Amino acid sequence: MYRQITDPLAHPALTALLAATPLLVLLVLLGVLRVKAYWAALAGLATAVVTAVAVYGMPAGQAALGAAEGAAFGLFPIVWIVLGAVWINRLQRASGHGAVISRTFARLSDDPRVQAVLIAFCFGAMIESLSGFGTPIAVTSVILVGLGQPSLKAAAIATFANTAPAAFGSVGNPIQALAKVTSYPAAELGAMVGRQSAVIAFLVPFVLLFILDGRRGLRELWPVALAAGAGFGAGQYLCSNHLAYQLTDLVAALVSAGAVILVLRVRRPPHPPDPGPGAGSRVPVAPRLPAQPEPEPAFALAAAAPLVPPPVADVPSAPVPPVDHRREVLRAYFPYALLTLLFSLVSYDGPVARFVDAQDVSFTWPGLHVVSASGRPVAIATFDFGWLGAAGTLLLLTGVVSAWVLRVPARRALRCYGEALRQIRWAALTVSCVLALSYVMNLAGMAVSLGVWLAGAGRLFALLSGLLGWFGVALTGSDTSSNALFGAMQVTAAQHVGISPLLAAATNSTGGVQGKAAAMQNLVIAAGAVGLTGREGDVLRKVIGWSLAVLTVLCVLAWLQSTSVLGWMVP
């Protein structure tokens, strides 16, 4: 048996630095040295195991068993989700209905930047409202690629857009986990998170436009970003404070999408210019051959989109795409409608959800015996195998039914599944290693060491509270896990330094959502879904700066809420 210790060096700052080393190794190898993701993950895992054994005194056998449990969790449910999403995308492409989806979005707006906001931000939030674990990233990124977005930008956009709804994802699971460990009513926590998350979510569409097209994107499409952000923020605040926090993301996504569509009816944005010589304010670039890889100049996605051809100089707008028969449009969107229905059935309390929950299997990982510093068994040592209601299982069922609806022959459908397996094989290895790293850090007590060190910051803890949540999600990939890991610690630290414990608990969740953009499992999901396995570091470099920038805004907001300046925002 291993009993966790929180300060093995009797120096909180030095202990915290060593505790963070495995994650720092992973991020530096990925984002700075551009090492392939699976090698970076293996290096981070090795660092975590050495630190756990040499510094924290964890028995090597217990460290190995913890790593094995983490690897298993990486395969199920994480890799299971990616496989299902990629398979459905291949079925749509095989049947030709991927092009139908592209044409429907093109008719709504022929601007790929607007399409990206509607799909990654609004539609992604709808999926997040029912299922987390990176499902929205896997689904929306492949749709964006089908619309002609370059793979790297599609992965980055889908990853960063998933930060906005994460605090209320999976029918409010993060809030429920926070309530469980803090003993605060879930409704109060949801209301406080909504008063922070609404402000942060407002900024996300502006960042998405900047990632897509830099300053030109903001200059030309700021009304769209304003409508999307304001609609989403208003929906989050109103639903979390006055309706039901469990429905927050769904309501926010619908309000946001409606606001964008209204703006498009009132004000048609300028058509994206040809990224050739003299386009906009960009530096002229040489013409590109069709066979070259995805273009890099700031709005080359218009040139890359086969269904939205760039306008000729003397033509004011792109031609309207052909209208598909309504029956084919319904077939094209059938997988997403069925997926939403299945998630709803297993998420909301009812006979189906209760039957699915009854099939869940939970067990202590064989041979793993770890207790906290207080002597209680740690929850992370219990492996939950909810096989029937898992997002990956629902995606598999959706794919089976969709193959019949889309009229894909059984042999071709099986071939698509084999192609999906080959596409994500390296992503599976990376996710397993990253989750193994995460479990070793949590079981050894490294995550607790970081929390103890931050709690020693006194009144400045309000400024750093969000950082702890960010680290928790960057480590685990889940706002629910981060809340379970650090929620009680946030409350205890807040009581010690004299700030609102409710504020600190909520800030852990709201700060954590920005960690979604830096979470290795999400980067692997995004890269694997669009066929960029091994280039997770490229995706990270596109989003990490924005993740930290928005986190800084949240930290300042939380600090002001702990003072008389914005203290009125705390219930």
PDB file of N, CA, C and O in Angstrom, residues 5-61:
ATOM      1  N   ILE A   5       1.907  11.504   0.054  1.00  0.00           N
ATOM      2  CA  ILE A   5       2.499  12.609   0.797  1.00  0.00           C
ATOM      3  C   ILE A   5       2.432  13.842  -0.104  1.00  0.00           C
ATOM      4  O   ILE A   5       2.516  13.751  -1.329  1.00  0.00           O
ATOM      5  N   THR A   6       2.262  15.008   0.517  1.00  0.00           N
ATOM      6  CA  THR A   6       2.057  16.221  -0.272  1.00  0.00           C
ATOM      7  C   THR A   6       3.301  17.099  -0.360  1.00  0.00           C
ATOM      8  O   THR A   6       3.394  17.937  -1.255  1.00  0.00           O
ATOM      9  N   ASP A   7       4.246  16.930   0.557  1.00  0.00           N
ATOM     10  CA  ASP A   7       5.445  17.779   0.532  1.00  0.00           C
ATOM     11  C   ASP A   7       6.671  16.954   0.885  1.00  0.00           C
ATOM     12  O   ASP A   7       7.256  17.096   1.969  1.00  0.00           O
ATOM     13  N   PRO A   8       7.099  16.065  -0.010  1.00  0.00           N
ATOM     14  CA  PRO A   8       8.218  15.175   0.307  1.00  0.00           C
ATOM     15  C   PRO A   8       9.539  15.903   0.525  1.00  0.00           C
ATOM     16  O   PRO A   8      10.436  15.363   1.183  1.00  0.00           O
ATOM     17  N   LEU A   9       9.699  17.121   0.003  1.00  0.00           N
ATOM     18  CA  LEU A   9      10.954  17.868   0.146  1.00  0.00           C
ATOM     19  C   LEU A   9      10.902  18.892   1.270  1.00  0.00           C
ATOM     20  O   LEU A   9      11.878  19.617   1.478  1.00  0.00           O
ATOM     21  N   ALA A  10       9.762  18.959   1.982  1.00  0.00           N
ATOM     22  CA  ALA A  10       9.591  19.943   3.046  1.00  0.00           C
ATOM     23  C   ALA A  10       9.832  21.369   2.546  1.00  0.00           C
ATOM     24  O   ALA A  10      10.293  22.236   3.279  1.00  0.00           O
ATOM     25  N   HIS A  11       9.537  21.598   1.300  1.00  0.00           N
ATOM     26  CA  HIS A  11       9.671  22.917   0.683  1.00  0.00           C
ATOM     27  C   HIS A  11       8.577  23.005  -0.382  1.00  0.00           C
ATOM     28  O   HIS A  11       8.761  22.515  -1.504  1.00  0.00           O
ATOM     29  N   PRO A  12       7.423  23.611  -0.060  1.00  0.00           N
ATOM     30  CA  PRO A  12       6.265  23.575  -0.963  1.00  0.00           C
ATOM     31  C   PRO A  12       6.564  24.048  -2.387  1.00  0.00           C
ATOM     32  O   PRO A  12       6.107  23.423  -3.351  1.00  0.00           O
ATOM     33  N   ALA A  13       7.331  25.121  -2.547  1.00  0.00           N
ATOM     34  CA  ALA A  13       7.598  25.642  -3.889  1.00  0.00           C
ATOM     35  C   ALA A  13       8.435  24.667  -4.712  1.00  0.00           C
ATOM     36  O   ALA A  13       8.136  24.393  -5.884  1.00  0.00           O
ATOM     37  N   LEU A  14       9.492  24.117  -4.107  1.00  0.00           N
ATOM     38  CA  LEU A  14      10.346  23.174  -4.818  1.00  0.00           C
ATOM     39  C   LEU A  14       9.589  21.884  -5.125  1.00  0.00           C
ATOM     40  O   LEU A  14       9.715  21.309  -6.214  1.00  0.00           O
ATOM     41  N   THR A  15       8.790  21.437  -4.154  1.00  0.00           N
ATOM     42  CA  THR A  15       7.980  20.232  -4.380  1.00  0.00           C
ATOM     43  C   THR A  15       7.008  20.451  -5.531  1.00  0.00           C
ATOM     44  O   THR A  15       6.826  19.579  -6.388  1.00  0.00           O
ATOM     45  N   ALA A  16       6.362  21.621  -5.571  1.00  0.00           N
ATOM     46  CA  ALA A  16       5.414  21.926  -6.649  1.00  0.00           C
ATOM     47  C   ALA A  16       6.113  21.945  -8.002  1.00  0.00           C
ATOM     48  O   ALA A  16       5.569  21.470  -9.000  1.00  0.00           O
ATOM     49  N   LEU A  17       7.330  22.483  -8.046  1.00  0.00           N
ATOM     50  CA  LEU A  17       8.077  22.522  -9.303  1.00  0.00           C
ATOM     51  C   LEU A  17       8.377  21.114  -9.795  1.00  0.00           C
ATOM     52  O   LEU A  17       8.194  20.800 -10.979  1.00  0.00           O
ATOM     53  N   LEU A  18       8.818  20.258  -8.892  1.00  0.00           N
ATOM     54  CA  LEU A  18       9.080  18.873  -9.276  1.00  0.00           C
ATOM     55  C   LEU A  18       7.795  18.150  -9.675  1.00  0.00           C
ATOM     56  O   LEU A  18       7.792  17.335 -10.598  1.00  0.00           O
ATOM     57  N   ALA A  19       6.698  18.455  -8.970  1.00  0.00           N
ATOM     58  CA  ALA A  19       5.425  17.818  -9.271  1.00  0.00           C
ATOM     59  C   ALA A  19       4.938  18.171 -10.677  1.00  0.00           C
ATOM     60  O   ALA A  19       4.306  17.360 -11.358  1.00  0.00           O
ATOM     61  N   ALA A  20       5.235  19.390 -11.109  1.00  0.00           N
ATOM     62  CA  ALA A  20       4.787  19.836 -12.434  1.00  0.00           C
ATOM     63  C   ALA A  20       5.723  19.397 -13.555  1.00  0.00           C
ATOM     64  O   ALA A  20       5.391  19.554 -14.732  1.00  0.00           O
ATOM     65  N   THR A  21       6.879  18.855 -13.210  1.00  0.00           N
ATOM     66  CA  THR A  21       7.891  18.526 -14.221  1.00  0.00           C
ATOM     67  C   THR A  21       7.395  17.591 -15.326  1.00  0.00           C
ATOM     68  O   THR A  21       7.650  17.847 -16.508  1.00  0.00           O
ATOM     69  N   PRO A  22       6.671  16.508 -15.018  1.00  0.00           N
ATOM     70  CA  PRO A  22       6.231  15.629 -16.115  1.00  0.00           C
ATOM     71  C   PRO A  22       5.375  16.343 -17.158  1.00  0.00           C
ATOM     72  O   PRO A  22       5.554  16.140 -18.362  1.00  0.00           O
ATOM     73  N   LEU A  23       4.446  17.181 -16.686  1.00  0.00           N
ATOM     74  CA  LEU A  23       3.602  17.904 -17.632  1.00  0.00           C
ATOM     75  C   LEU A  23       4.409  18.941 -18.404  1.00  0.00           C
ATOM     76  O   LEU A  23       4.197  19.141 -19.604  1.00  0.00           O
ATOM     77  N   LEU A  24       5.351  19.592 -17.744  1.00  0.00           N
ATOM     78  CA  LEU A  24       6.206  20.568 -18.430  1.00  0.00           C
ATOM     79  C   LEU A  24       7.056  19.887 -19.496  1.00  0.00           C
ATOM     80  O   LEU A  24       7.238  20.423 -20.595  1.00  0.00           O
ATOM     81  N   VAL A  25       7.578  18.698 -19.184  1.00  0.00           N
ATOM     82  CA  VAL A  25       8.355  17.941 -20.169  1.00  0.00           C
ATOM     83  C   VAL A  25       7.493  17.647 -21.390  1.00  0.00           C
ATOM     84  O   VAL A  25       7.912  17.831 -22.549  1.00  0.00           O
ATOM     85  N   LEU A  26       6.269  17.209 -21.151  1.00  0.00           N
ATOM     86  CA  LEU A  26       5.364  16.886 -22.246  1.00  0.00           C
ATOM     87  C   LEU A  26       5.085  18.113 -23.116  1.00  0.00           C
ATOM     88  O   LEU A  26       5.179  18.052 -24.354  1.00  0.00           O
ATOM     89  N   LEU A  27       4.746  19.238 -22.493  1.00  0.00           N
ATOM     90  CA  LEU A  27       4.385  20.433 -23.245  1.00  0.00           C
ATOM     91  C   LEU A  27       5.580  21.018 -23.998  1.00  0.00           C
ATOM     92  O   LEU A  27       5.439  21.483 -25.129  1.00  0.00           O
ATOM     93  N   VAL A  28       6.762  21.004 -23.378  1.00  0.00           N
ATOM     94  CA  VAL A  28       7.951  21.547 -24.049  1.00  0.00           C
ATOM     95  C   VAL A  28       8.335  20.684 -25.250  1.00  0.00           C
ATOM     96  O   VAL A  28       8.651  21.197 -26.330  1.00  0.00           O
ATOM     97  N   LEU A  29       8.324  19.380 -25.071  1.00  0.00           N
ATOM     98  CA  LEU A  29       8.664  18.496 -26.190  1.00  0.00           C
ATOM     99  C   LEU A  29       7.689  18.666 -27.352  1.00  0.00           C
ATOM    100  O   LEU A  29       8.080  18.653 -28.522  1.00  0.00           O
ATOM    101  N   LEU A  30       6.421  18.855 -27.008  1.00  0.00           N
ATOM    102  CA  LEU A  30       5.418  19.009 -28.057  1.00  0.00           C
ATOM    103  C   LEU A  30       5.462  20.388 -28.698  1.00  0.00           C
ATOM    104  O   LEU A  30       5.551  20.532 -29.912  1.00  0.00           O
ATOM    105  N   GLY A  31       5.360  21.416 -27.852  1.00  0.00           N
ATOM    106  CA  GLY A  31       5.178  22.762 -28.365  1.00  0.00           C
ATOM    107  C   GLY A  31       6.441  23.470 -28.782  1.00  0.00           C
ATOM    108  O   GLY A  31       6.393  24.369 -29.629  1.00  0.00           O
ATOM    109  N   VAL A  32       7.583  23.127 -28.208  1.00  0.00           N
ATOM    110  CA  VAL A  32       8.830  23.837 -28.497  1.00  0.00           C
ATOM    111  C   VAL A  32       9.750  23.007 -29.395  1.00  0.00           C
ATOM    112  O   VAL A  32      10.215  23.478 -30.433  1.00  0.00           O
ATOM    113  N   LEU A  33      10.007  21.774 -28.996  1.00  0.00           N
ATOM    114  CA  LEU A  33      10.941  20.935 -29.743  1.00  0.00           C
ATOM    115  C   LEU A  33      10.281  20.150 -30.865  1.00  0.00           C
ATOM    116  O   LEU A  33      10.970  19.511 -31.669  1.00  0.00           O
ATOM    117  N   ARG A  34       8.948  20.171 -30.934  1.00  0.00           N
ATOM    118  CA  ARG A  34       8.190  19.538 -32.011  1.00  0.00           C
ATOM    119  C   ARG A  34       8.464  18.038 -32.133  1.00  0.00           C
ATOM    120  O   ARG A  34       8.542  17.478 -33.225  1.00  0.00           O
ATOM    121  N   VAL A  35       8.613  17.395 -30.988  1.00  0.00           N
ATOM    122  CA  VAL A  35       8.775  15.943 -30.966  1.00  0.00           C
ATOM    123  C   VAL A  35       7.420  15.303 -31.250  1.00  0.00           C
ATOM    124  O   VAL A  35       6.377  15.843 -30.896  1.00  0.00           O
ATOM    125  N   LYS A  36       7.424  14.153 -31.917  1.00  0.00           N
ATOM    126  CA  LYS A  36       6.166  13.462 -32.170  1.00  0.00           C
ATOM    127  C   LYS A  36       5.442  13.193 -30.856  1.00  0.00           C
ATOM    128  O   LYS A  36       6.056  12.908 -29.830  1.00  0.00           O
ATOM    129  N   ALA A  37       4.120  13.248 -30.936  1.00  0.00           N
ATOM    130  CA  ALA A  37       3.311  13.218 -29.718  1.00  0.00           C
ATOM    131  C   ALA A  37       3.541  11.964 -28.886  1.00  0.00           C
ATOM    132  O   ALA A  37       3.620  12.028 -27.657  1.00  0.00           O
ATOM    133  N   TYR A  38       3.650  10.807 -29.536  1.00  0.00           N
ATOM    134  CA  TYR A  38       3.780   9.589 -28.736  1.00  0.00           C
ATOM    135  C   TYR A  38       5.134   9.505 -28.045  1.00  0.00           C
ATOM    136  O   TYR A  38       5.246   8.983 -26.936  1.00  0.00           O
ATOM    137  N   TRP A  39       6.201  10.067 -28.673  1.00  0.00           N
ATOM    138  CA  TRP A  39       7.496  10.114 -27.996  1.00  0.00           C
ATOM    139  C   TRP A  39       7.458  11.101 -26.832  1.00  0.00           C
ATOM    140  O   TRP A  39       8.019  10.834 -25.755  1.00  0.00           O
ATOM    141  N   ALA A  40       6.803  12.244 -27.047  1.00  0.00           N
ATOM    142  CA  ALA A  40       6.677  13.227 -25.964  1.00  0.00           C
ATOM    143  C   ALA A  40       5.888  12.645 -24.805  1.00  0.00           C
ATOM    144  O   ALA A  40       6.233  12.850 -23.630  1.00  0.00           O
ATOM    145  N   ALA A  41       4.818  11.911 -25.117  1.00  0.00           N
ATOM    146  CA  ALA A  41       4.007  11.304 -24.066  1.00  0.00           C
ATOM    147  C   ALA A  41       4.793  10.241 -23.304  1.00  0.00           C
ATOM    148  O   ALA A  41       4.698  10.142 -22.073  1.00  0.00           O
ATOM    149  N   LEU A  42       5.570   9.441 -24.021  1.00  0.00           N
ATOM    150  CA  LEU A  42       6.397   8.429 -23.352  1.00  0.00           C
ATOM    151  C   LEU A  42       7.437   9.082 -22.446  1.00  0.00           C
ATOM    152  O   LEU A  42       7.694   8.605 -21.330  1.00  0.00           O
ATOM    153  N   ALA A  43       8.031  10.188 -22.910  1.00  0.00           N
ATOM    154  CA  ALA A  43       9.023  10.901 -22.087  1.00  0.00           C
ATOM    155  C   ALA A  43       8.361  11.481 -20.843  1.00  0.00           C
ATOM    156  O   ALA A  43       8.914  11.418 -19.728  1.00  0.00           O
ATOM    157  N   GLY A  44       7.175  12.060 -21.005  1.00  0.00           N
ATOM    158  CA  GLY A  44       6.460  12.591 -19.848  1.00  0.00           C
ATOM    159  C   GLY A  44       6.078  11.503 -18.867  1.00  0.00           C
ATOM    160  O   GLY A  44       6.184  11.680 -17.645  1.00  0.00           O
ATOM    161  N   LEU A  45       5.647  10.353 -19.390  1.00  0.00           N
ATOM    162  CA  LEU A  45       5.298   9.231 -18.518  1.00  0.00           C
ATOM    163  C   LEU A  45       6.512   8.745 -17.747  1.00  0.00           C
ATOM    164  O   LEU A  45       6.441   8.486 -16.532  1.00  0.00           O
ATOM    165  N   ALA A  46       7.654   8.609 -18.421  1.00  0.00           N
ATOM    166  CA  ALA A  46       8.877   8.171 -17.739  1.00  0.00           C
ATOM    167  C   ALA A  46       9.268   9.148 -16.644  1.00  0.00           C
ATOM    168  O   ALA A  46       9.666   8.744 -15.531  1.00  0.00           O
ATOM    169  N   THR A  47       9.136  10.458 -16.925  1.00  0.00           N
ATOM    170  CA  THR A  47       9.455  11.479 -15.924  1.00  0.00           C
ATOM    171  C   THR A  47       8.528  11.364 -14.724  1.00  0.00           C
ATOM    172  O   THR A  47       8.961  11.488 -13.565  1.00  0.00           O
ATOM    173  N   ALA A  48       7.245  11.117 -14.983  1.00  0.00           N
ATOM    174  CA  ALA A  48       6.285  10.990 -13.886  1.00  0.00           C
ATOM    175  C   ALA A  48       6.600   9.785 -13.013  1.00  0.00           C
ATOM    176  O   ALA A  48       6.546   9.868 -11.773  1.00  0.00           O
ATOM    177  N   VAL A  49       6.930   8.663 -13.633  1.00  0.00           N
ATOM    178  CA  VAL A  49       7.228   7.450 -12.862  1.00  0.00           C
ATOM    179  C   VAL A  49       8.486   7.637 -12.017  1.00  0.00           C
ATOM    180  O   VAL A  49       8.523   7.284 -10.827  1.00  0.00           O
ATOM    181  N   VAL A  50       9.545   8.221 -12.610  1.00  0.00           N
ATOM    182  CA  VAL A  50      10.791   8.455 -11.874  1.00  0.00           C
ATOM    183  C   VAL A  50      10.541   9.399 -10.707  1.00  0.00           C
ATOM    184  O   VAL A  50      11.016   9.174  -9.581  1.00  0.00           O
ATOM    185  N   THR A  51       9.782  10.473 -10.937  1.00  0.00           N
ATOM    186  CA  THR A  51       9.487  11.431  -9.864  1.00  0.00           C
ATOM    187  C   THR A  51       8.672  10.773  -8.760  1.00  0.00           C
ATOM    188  O   THR A  51       8.935  10.986  -7.565  1.00  0.00           O
ATOM    189  N   ALA A  52       7.678   9.964  -9.146  1.00  0.00           N
ATOM    190  CA  ALA A  52       6.835   9.310  -8.148  1.00  0.00           C
ATOM    191  C   ALA A  52       7.637   8.360  -7.267  1.00  0.00           C
ATOM    192  O   ALA A  52       7.466   8.317  -6.044  1.00  0.00           O
ATOM    193  N   VAL A  53       8.541   7.612  -7.890  1.00  0.00           N
ATOM    194  CA  VAL A  53       9.314   6.616  -7.142  1.00  0.00           C
ATOM    195  C   VAL A  53      10.456   7.256  -6.365  1.00  0.00           C
ATOM    196  O   VAL A  53      10.647   6.976  -5.168  1.00  0.00           O
ATOM    197  N   ALA A  54      11.228   8.133  -7.027  1.00  0.00           N
ATOM    198  CA  ALA A  54      12.432   8.684  -6.404  1.00  0.00           C
ATOM    199  C   ALA A  54      12.139   9.809  -5.424  1.00  0.00           C
ATOM    200  O   ALA A  54      12.824   9.935  -4.406  1.00  0.00           O
ATOM    201  N   VAL A  55      11.136  10.638  -5.695  1.00  0.00           N
ATOM    202  CA  VAL A  55      10.857  11.804  -4.846  1.00  0.00           C
ATOM    203  C   VAL A  55       9.733  11.521  -3.858  1.00  0.00           C
ATOM    204  O   VAL A  55       9.841  11.845  -2.674  1.00  0.00           O
ATOM    205  N   TYR A  56       8.645  10.914  -4.354  1.00  0.00           N
ATOM    206  CA  TYR A  56       7.480  10.700  -3.489  1.00  0.00           C
ATOM    207  C   TYR A  56       7.507   9.350  -2.773  1.00  0.00           C
ATOM    208  O   TYR A  56       6.647   9.075  -1.933  1.00  0.00           O
ATOM    209  N   GLY A  57       8.472   8.510  -3.100  1.00  0.00           N
ATOM    210  CA  GLY A  57       8.582   7.227  -2.414  1.00  0.00           C
ATOM    211  C   GLY A  57       7.495   6.238  -2.769  1.00  0.00           C
ATOM    212  O   GLY A  57       7.211   5.302  -2.008  1.00  0.00           O
ATOM    213  N   MET A  58       6.886   6.386  -3.909  1.00  0.00           N
ATOM    214  CA  MET A  58       5.834   5.458  -4.328  1.00  0.00           C
ATOM    215  C   MET A  58       6.477   4.148  -4.792  1.00  0.00           C
ATOM    216  O   MET A  58       7.423   4.177  -5.585  1.00  0.00           O
ATOM    217  N   PRO A  59       6.015   3.015  -4.324  1.00  0.00           N
ATOM    218  CA  PRO A  59       6.585   1.742  -4.794  1.00  0.00           C
ATOM    219  C   PRO A  59       6.479   1.622  -6.306  1.00  0.00           C
ATOM    220  O   PRO A  59       5.461   1.985  -6.902  1.00  0.00           O
ATOM    221  N   ALA A  60       7.515   1.108  -6.926  1.00  0.00           N
ATOM    222  CA  ALA A  60       7.541   1.007  -8.388  1.00  0.00           C
ATOM    223  C   ALA A  60       6.380   0.175  -8.909  1.00  0.00           C
ATOM    224  O   ALA A  60       5.805   0.481  -9.972  1.00  0.00           O
ATOM    225  N   GLY A  61       6.006  -0.863  -8.182  1.00  0.00           N
ATOM    226  CA  GLY A  61       4.891  -1.701  -8.607  1.00  0.00           C
ATOM    227  C   GLY A  61       3.577  -0.936  -8.627  1.00  0.00           C
ATOM    228  O   GLY A  61       2.761  -1.093  -9.540  1.00  0.00           O
TER     229      GLY A  61
END
